[in-house]
Tab-separated table of C-alpha atoms and ligand atoms in Angstrom:
chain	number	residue	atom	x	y	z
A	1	UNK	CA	-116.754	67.083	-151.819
A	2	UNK	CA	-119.272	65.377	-153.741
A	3	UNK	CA	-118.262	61.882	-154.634
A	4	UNK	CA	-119.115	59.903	-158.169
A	5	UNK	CA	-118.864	56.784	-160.025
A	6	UNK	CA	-115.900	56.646	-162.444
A	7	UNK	CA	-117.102	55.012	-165.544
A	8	UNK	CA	-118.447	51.304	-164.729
A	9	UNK	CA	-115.420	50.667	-162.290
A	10	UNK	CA	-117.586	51.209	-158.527
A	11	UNK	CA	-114.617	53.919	-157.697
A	12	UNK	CA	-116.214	56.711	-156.211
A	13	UNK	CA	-113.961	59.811	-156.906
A	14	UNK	CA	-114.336	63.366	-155.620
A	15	UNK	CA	-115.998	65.366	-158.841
A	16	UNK	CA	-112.587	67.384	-158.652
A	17	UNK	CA	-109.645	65.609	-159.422
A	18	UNK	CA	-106.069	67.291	-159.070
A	19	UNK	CA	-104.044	67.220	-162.033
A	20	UNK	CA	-100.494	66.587	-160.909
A	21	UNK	CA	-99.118	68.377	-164.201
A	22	UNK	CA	-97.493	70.925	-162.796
A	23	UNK	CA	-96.340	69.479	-159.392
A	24	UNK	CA	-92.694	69.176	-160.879
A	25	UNK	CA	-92.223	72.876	-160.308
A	26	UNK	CA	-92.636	72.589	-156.881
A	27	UNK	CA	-90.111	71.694	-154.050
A	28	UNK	CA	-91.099	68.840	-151.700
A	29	UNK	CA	-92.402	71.235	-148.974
A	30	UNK	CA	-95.038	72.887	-151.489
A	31	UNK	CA	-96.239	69.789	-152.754
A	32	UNK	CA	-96.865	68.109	-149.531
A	33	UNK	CA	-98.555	72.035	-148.728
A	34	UNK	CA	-100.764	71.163	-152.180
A	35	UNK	CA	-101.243	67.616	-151.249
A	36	UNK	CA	-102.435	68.096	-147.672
A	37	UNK	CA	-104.887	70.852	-148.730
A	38	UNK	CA	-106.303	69.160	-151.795
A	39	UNK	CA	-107.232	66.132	-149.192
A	40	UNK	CA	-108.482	68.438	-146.522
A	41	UNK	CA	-110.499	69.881	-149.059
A	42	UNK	CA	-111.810	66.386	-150.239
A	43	UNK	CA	-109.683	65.451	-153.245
A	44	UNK	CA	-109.137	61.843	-153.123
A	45	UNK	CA	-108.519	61.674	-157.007
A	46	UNK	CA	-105.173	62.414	-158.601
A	47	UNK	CA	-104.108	62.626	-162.210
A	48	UNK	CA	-100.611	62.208	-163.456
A	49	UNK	CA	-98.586	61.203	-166.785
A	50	UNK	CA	-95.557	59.971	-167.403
A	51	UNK	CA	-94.192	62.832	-169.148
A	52	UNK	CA	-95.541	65.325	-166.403
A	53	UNK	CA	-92.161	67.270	-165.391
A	54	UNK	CA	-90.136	64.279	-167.239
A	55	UNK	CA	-91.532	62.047	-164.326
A	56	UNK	CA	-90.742	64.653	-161.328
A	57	UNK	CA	-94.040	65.220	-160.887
A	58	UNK	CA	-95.126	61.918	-160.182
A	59	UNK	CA	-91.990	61.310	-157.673
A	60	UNK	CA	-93.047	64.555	-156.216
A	61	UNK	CA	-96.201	63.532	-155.359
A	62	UNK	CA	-94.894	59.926	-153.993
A	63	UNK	CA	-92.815	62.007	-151.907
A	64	UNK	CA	-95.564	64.217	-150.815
A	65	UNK	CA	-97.963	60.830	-149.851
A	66	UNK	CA	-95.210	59.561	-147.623
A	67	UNK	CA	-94.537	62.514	-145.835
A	68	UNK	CA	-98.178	63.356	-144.838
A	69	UNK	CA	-98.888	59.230	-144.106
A	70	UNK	CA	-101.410	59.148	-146.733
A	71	UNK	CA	-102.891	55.796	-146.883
A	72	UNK	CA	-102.411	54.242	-150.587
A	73	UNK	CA	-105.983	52.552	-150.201
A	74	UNK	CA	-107.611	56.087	-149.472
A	75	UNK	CA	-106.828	57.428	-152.590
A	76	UNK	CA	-107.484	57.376	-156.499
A	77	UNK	CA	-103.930	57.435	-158.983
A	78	UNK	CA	-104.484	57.862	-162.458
A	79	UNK	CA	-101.597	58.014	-164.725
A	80	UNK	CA	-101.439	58.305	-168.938
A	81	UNK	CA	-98.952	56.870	-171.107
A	82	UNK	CA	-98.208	56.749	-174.875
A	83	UNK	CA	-96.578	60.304	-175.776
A	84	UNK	CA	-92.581	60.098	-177.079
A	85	UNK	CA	-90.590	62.511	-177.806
A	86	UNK	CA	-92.144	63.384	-181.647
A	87	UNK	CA	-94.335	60.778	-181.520
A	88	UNK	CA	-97.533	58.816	-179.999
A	89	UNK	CA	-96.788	54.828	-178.918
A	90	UNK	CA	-99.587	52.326	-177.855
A	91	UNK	CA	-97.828	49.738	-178.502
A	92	UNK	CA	-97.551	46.697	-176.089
A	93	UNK	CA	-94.139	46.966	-175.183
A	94	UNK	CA	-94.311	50.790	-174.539
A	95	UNK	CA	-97.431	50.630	-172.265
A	96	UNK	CA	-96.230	47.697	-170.314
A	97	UNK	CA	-92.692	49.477	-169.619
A	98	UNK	CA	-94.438	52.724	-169.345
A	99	UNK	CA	-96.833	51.508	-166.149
A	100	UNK	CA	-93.381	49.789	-165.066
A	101	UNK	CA	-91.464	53.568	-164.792
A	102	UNK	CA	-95.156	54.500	-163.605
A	103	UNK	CA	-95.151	52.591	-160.411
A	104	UNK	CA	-91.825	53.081	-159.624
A	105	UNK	CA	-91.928	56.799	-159.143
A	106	UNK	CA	-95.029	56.802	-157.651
A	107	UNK	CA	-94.067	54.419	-155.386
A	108	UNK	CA	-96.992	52.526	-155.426
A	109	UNK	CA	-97.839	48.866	-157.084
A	110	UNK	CA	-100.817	49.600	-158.618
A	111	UNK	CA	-102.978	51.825	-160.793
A	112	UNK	CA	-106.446	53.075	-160.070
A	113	UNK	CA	-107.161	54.218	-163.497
A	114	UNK	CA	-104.284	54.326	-167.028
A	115	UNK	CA	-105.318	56.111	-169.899
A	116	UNK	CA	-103.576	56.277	-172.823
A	117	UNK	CA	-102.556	60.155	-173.055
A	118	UNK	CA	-103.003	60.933	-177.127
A	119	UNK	CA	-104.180	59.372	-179.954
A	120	UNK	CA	-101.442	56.827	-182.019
A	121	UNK	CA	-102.786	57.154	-185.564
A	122	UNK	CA	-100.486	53.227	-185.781
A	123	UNK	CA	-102.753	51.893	-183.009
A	124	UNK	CA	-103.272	48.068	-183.277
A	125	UNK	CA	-106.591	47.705	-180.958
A	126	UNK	CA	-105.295	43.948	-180.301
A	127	UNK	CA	-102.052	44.671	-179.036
A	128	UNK	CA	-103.581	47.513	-176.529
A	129	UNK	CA	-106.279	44.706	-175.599
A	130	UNK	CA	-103.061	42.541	-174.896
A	131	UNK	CA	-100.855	44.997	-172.699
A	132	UNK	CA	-104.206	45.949	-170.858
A	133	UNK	CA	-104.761	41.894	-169.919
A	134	UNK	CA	-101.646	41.672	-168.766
A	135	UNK	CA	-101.590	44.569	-166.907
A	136	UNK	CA	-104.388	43.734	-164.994
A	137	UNK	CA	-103.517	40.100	-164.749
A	138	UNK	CA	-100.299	41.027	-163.087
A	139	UNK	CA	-102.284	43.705	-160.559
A	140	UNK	CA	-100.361	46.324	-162.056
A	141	UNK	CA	-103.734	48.250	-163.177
A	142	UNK	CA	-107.501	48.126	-161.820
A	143	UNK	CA	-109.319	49.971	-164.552
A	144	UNK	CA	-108.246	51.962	-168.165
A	145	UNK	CA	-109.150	55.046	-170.198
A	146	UNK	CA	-107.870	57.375	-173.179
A	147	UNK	CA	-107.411	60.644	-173.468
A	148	UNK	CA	-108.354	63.468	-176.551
A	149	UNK	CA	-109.841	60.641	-178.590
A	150	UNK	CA	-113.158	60.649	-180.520
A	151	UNK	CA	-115.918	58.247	-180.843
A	152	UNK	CA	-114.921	55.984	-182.984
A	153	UNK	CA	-111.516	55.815	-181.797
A	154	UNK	CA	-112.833	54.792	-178.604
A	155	UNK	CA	-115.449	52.162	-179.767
A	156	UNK	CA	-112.855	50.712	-181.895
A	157	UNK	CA	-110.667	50.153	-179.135
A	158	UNK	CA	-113.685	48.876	-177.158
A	159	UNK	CA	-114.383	46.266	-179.551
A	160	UNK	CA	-111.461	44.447	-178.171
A	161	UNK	CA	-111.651	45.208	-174.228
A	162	UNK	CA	-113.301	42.866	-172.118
A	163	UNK	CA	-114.124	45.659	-169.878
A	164	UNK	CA	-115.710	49.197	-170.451
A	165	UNK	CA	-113.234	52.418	-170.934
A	166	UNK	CA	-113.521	54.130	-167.893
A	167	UNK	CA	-112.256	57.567	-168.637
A	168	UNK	CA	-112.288	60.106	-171.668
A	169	UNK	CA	-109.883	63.221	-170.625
A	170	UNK	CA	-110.664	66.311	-173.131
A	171	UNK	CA	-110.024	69.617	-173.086
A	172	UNK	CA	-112.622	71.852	-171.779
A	173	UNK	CA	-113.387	75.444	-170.228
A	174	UNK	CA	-115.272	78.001	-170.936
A	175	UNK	CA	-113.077	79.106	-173.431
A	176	UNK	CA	-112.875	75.916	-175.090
A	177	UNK	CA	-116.190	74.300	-175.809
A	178	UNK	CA	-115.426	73.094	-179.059
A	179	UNK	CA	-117.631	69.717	-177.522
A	180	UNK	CA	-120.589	71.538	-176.522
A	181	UNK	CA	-120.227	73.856	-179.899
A	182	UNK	CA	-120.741	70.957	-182.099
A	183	UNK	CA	-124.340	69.826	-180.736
A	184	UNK	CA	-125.642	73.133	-180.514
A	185	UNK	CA	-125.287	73.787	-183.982
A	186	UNK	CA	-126.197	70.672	-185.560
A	187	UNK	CA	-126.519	70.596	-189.527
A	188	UNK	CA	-125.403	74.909	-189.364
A	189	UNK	CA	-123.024	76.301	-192.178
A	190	UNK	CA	-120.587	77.804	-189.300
A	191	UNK	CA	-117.785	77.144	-188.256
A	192	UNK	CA	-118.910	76.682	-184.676
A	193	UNK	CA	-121.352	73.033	-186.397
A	194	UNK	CA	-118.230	71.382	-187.159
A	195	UNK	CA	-118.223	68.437	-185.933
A	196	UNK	CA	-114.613	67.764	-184.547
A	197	UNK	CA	-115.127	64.995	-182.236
A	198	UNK	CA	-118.360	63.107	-183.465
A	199	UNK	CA	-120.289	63.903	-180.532
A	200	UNK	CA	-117.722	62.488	-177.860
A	201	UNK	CA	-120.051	64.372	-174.524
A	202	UNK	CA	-123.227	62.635	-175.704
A	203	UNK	CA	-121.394	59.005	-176.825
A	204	UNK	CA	-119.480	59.032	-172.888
A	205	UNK	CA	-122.475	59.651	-171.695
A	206	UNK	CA	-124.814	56.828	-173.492
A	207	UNK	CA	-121.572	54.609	-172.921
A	208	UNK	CA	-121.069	55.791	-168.897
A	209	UNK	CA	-117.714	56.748	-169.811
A	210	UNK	CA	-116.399	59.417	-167.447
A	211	UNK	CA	-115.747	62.983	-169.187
A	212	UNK	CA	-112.602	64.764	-167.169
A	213	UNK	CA	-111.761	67.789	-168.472
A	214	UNK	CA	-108.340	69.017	-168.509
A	215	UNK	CA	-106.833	73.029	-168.430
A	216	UNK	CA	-110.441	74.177	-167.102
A	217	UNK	CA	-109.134	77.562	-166.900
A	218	UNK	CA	-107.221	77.874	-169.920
A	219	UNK	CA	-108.163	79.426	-173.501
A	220	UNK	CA	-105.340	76.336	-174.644
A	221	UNK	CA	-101.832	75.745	-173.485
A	222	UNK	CA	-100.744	78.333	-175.746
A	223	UNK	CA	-102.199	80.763	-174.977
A	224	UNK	CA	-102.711	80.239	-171.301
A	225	UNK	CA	-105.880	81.135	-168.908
A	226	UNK	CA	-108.822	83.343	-170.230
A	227	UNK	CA	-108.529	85.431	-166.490
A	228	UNK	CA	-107.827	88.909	-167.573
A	229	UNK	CA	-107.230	87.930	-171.162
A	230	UNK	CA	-107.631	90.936	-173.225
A	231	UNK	CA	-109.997	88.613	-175.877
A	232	UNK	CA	-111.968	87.775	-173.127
A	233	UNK	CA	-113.024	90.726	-171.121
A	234	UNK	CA	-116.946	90.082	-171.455
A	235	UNK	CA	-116.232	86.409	-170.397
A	236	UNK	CA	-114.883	87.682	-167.041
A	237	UNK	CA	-116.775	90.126	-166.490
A	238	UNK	CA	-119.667	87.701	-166.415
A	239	UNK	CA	-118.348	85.395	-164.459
A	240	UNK	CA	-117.523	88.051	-161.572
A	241	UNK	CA	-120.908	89.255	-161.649
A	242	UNK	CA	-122.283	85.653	-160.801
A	243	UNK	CA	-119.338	85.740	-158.391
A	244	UNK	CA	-120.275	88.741	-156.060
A	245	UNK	CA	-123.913	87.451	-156.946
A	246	UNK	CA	-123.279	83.862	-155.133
A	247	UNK	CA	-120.836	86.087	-153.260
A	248	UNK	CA	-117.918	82.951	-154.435
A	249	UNK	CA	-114.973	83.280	-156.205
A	250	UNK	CA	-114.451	83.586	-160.029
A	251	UNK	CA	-112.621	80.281	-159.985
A	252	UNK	CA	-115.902	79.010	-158.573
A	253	UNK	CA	-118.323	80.008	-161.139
A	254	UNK	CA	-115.726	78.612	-164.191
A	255	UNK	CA	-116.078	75.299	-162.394
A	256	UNK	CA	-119.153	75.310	-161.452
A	257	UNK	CA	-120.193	76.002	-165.328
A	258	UNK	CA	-118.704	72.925	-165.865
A	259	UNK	CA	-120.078	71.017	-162.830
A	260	UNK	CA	-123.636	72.425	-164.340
A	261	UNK	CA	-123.215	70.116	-167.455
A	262	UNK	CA	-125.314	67.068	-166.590
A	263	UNK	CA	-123.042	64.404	-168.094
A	264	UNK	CA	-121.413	64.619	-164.505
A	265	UNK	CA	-117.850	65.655	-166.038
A	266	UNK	CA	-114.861	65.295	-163.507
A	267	UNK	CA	-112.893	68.629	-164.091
A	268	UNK	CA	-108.966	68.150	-163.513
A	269	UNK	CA	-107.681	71.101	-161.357
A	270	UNK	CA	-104.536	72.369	-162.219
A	271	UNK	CA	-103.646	74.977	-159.625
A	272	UNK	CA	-100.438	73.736	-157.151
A	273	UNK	CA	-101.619	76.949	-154.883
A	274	UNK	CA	-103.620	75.744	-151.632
A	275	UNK	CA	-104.987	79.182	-151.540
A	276	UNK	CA	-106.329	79.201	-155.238
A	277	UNK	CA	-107.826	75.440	-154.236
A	278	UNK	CA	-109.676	76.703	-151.597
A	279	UNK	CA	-111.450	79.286	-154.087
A	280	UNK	CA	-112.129	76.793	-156.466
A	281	UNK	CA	-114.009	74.348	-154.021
A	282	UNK	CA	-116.603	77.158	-153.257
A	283	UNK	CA	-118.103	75.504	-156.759
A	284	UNK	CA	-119.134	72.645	-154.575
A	285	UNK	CA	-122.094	74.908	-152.878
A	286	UNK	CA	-123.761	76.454	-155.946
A	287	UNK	CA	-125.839	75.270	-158.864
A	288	UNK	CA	-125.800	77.630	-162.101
A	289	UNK	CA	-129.362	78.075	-163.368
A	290	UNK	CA	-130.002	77.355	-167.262
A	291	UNK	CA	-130.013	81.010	-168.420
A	292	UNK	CA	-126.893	81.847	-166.388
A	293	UNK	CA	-125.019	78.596	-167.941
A	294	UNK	CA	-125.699	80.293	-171.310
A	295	UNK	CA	-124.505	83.491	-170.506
A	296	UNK	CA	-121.503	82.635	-169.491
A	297	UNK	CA	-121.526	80.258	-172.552
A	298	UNK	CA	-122.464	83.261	-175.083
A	299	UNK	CA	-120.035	86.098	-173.481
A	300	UNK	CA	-117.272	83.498	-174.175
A	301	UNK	CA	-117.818	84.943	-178.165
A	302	UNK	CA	-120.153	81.848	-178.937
A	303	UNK	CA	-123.322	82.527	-180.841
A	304	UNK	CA	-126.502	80.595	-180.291
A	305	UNK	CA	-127.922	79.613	-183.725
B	401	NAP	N1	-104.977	64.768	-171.214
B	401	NAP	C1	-104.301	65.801	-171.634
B	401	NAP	O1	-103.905	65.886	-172.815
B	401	NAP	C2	-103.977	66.897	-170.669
B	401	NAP	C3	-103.380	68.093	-171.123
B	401	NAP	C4	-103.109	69.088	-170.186
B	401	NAP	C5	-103.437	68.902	-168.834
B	401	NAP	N2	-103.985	67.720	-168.442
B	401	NAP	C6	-104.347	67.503	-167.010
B	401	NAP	O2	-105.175	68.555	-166.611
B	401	NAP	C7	-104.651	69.161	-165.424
B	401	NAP	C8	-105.021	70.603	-165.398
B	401	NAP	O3	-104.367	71.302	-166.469
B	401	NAP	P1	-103.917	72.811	-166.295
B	401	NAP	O4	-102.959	72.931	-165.191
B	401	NAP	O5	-103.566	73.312	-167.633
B	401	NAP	O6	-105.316	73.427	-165.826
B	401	NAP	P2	-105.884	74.721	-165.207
B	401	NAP	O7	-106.445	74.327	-163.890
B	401	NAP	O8	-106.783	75.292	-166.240
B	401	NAP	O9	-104.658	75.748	-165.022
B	401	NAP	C9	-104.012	75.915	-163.807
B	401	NAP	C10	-102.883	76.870	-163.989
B	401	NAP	O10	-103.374	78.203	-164.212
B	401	NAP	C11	-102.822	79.070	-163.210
B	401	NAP	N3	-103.666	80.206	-162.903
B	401	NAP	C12	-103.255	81.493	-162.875
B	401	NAP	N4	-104.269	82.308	-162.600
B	401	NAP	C13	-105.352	81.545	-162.445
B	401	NAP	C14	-106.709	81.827	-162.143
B	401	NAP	N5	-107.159	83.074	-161.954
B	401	NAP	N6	-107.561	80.797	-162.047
B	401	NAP	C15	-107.124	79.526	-162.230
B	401	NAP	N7	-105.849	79.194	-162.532
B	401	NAP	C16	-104.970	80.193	-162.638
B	401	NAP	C17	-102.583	78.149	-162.047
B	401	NAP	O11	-101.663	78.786	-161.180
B	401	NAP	P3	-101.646	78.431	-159.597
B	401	NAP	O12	-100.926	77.140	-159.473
B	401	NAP	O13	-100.916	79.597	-159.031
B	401	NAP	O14	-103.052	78.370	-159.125
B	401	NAP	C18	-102.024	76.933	-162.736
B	401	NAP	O15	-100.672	77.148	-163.124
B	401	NAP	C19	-103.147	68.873	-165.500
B	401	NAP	O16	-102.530	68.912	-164.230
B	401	NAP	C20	-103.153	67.485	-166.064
B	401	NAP	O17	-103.384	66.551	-165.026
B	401	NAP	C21	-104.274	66.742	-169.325
């Protein structure tokens, strides 16, 4: 799998990262299945959170690394903190405890990558500057990130790093593009010109900030995946006539829409079936051409002004 630079930080992760969300729900024989396939397939990034499966799902996947003898050094962990039950918490003490419980359960005594998982509107930039120094001071954590925040949350944050944000996870798929809505419809009436993250694809790319986007097959997490949703049947049905035309898989074409976007975005898989990852990789071998991109953009229900 093709391999790129995360942020500023000289990482080089595979452009498909698996997203460990859902690994709770597995029993230690199907995650060290998942595991073993998502290397074999050239996954060498992995996301996690905290709060993923109340912390099973990272001590799944520790459990899963041991079993198959994966090397520690071979591979990319990224974890999130700062979501409490009914509220968001950046403070210092949180974080620090947070990456604590963090490396426990994965077993592991340091982070690639920690991103802070949703914006605190009580955020004191200094005292995330702090917990970050001391963080890395200590070893505990390489390189940091956030998650769902805007612009401006992110360069005010910035303003007291000594080091550039690595990592901006959003929410994207073809049925979500409120992102790419935004800049198409600069300075329009509609609803589709609102602009809801002050141009967060175009600032991470001036600012090398790696885009990941999360749920790349869902409509949201309400609602679940746009596949044979009955509001999206012209969606799918374009995307299964580029299928049979690259003769790949559906999965394929959704992520290779989002491979097609040049601000080289990292999509976070969440499928925990080997089978379904194998589908999805097929993205790796095809390009989308410009009116094709569109099309699949437009039969989403978005209109081009
Ligand atoms: N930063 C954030 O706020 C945030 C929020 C949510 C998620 N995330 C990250 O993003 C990762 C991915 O999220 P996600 O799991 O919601 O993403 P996803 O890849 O869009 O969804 C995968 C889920 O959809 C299922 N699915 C069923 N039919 C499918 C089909 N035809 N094609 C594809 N998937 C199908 C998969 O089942 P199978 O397992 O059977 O394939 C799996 O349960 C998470 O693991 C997490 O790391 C971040």
């Amino acid at each position: 799998m093709l391999l790129q630079e995360i942020g500023q930080t000289g990482l080089q992760g595979s452009r498909l990262a698996l997203g460990c969300m859902r690994m709770a729900a597995l029993d230690s024989g199907q995650a060290r299945d998942v595991l073993a396939k998502a290397v074999d397939l050239g996954f060498n990034f992995f996301d996690h959170a905290d709060i993923y499966g109340g912390g099973q799902s990272e001590e799944r996947f520790a459990g899963a690394m041991a079993e198959l003898g994966l090397k520690r050094e071979d591979l990319i962990l990224q974890s999130k903190c700062g979501i409490q039950r009914g509220y968001f918490d950046f403070s210092k003490e949180h974080i620090i405890n947070s990456v604590d419980g963090i490396l426990s359960r994965l077993q592991t005594e340091y982070l690639d990558v920690l991103a802070l998982h949703r914006p605190d509107a009580l955020m004191v930039p200094e005292e995330v500057a702090e917990a970050f120094a001391q963080l890395k001071k200590d070893g505990k954590v390489r390189h940091f990130g956030v998650s769902n925040q805007n612009r401006y949350q992110m360069e005010l944050l910035q303003a007291y790093l000594g080091e550039p944000l690595a990592v901006n996870q959003l929410q994207l798929s073809p049925a979500h593009t409120p992102m790419i809505d935004a800049g198409l419809n600069v300075n329009m009436w509609g609803d589709a010109g609102a602009n809801r993250d002050s141009g967060i694809l175009e600032y991470c790319q001036l600012n090398k900030v790696t885009v990941q986007a999360w749920s790349p097959f869902q409509i949201d997490l309400a609602q679940g995946i746009f596949a044979n949703h009955p509001d999206y049947v012209q969606l799918n049905e374009t995307i299964a006539k580029y299928a049979d035309q690259y003769g790949v898989s559906s999965e394929a074409i959704t992520i290779a829409w989002i491979n097609r976007h040049p601000a080289k975005i990292q999509t976070i898989i969440g499928s925990m079936n080997p089978e379904r990852l194998e589908k999805i990789i097929q993205a790796e071998t095809i390009e989308l051409a410009r009116p094709e991109w569109y099309d699949i953009y437009t039969s989403a229900g978005n209109i081009l002004p």
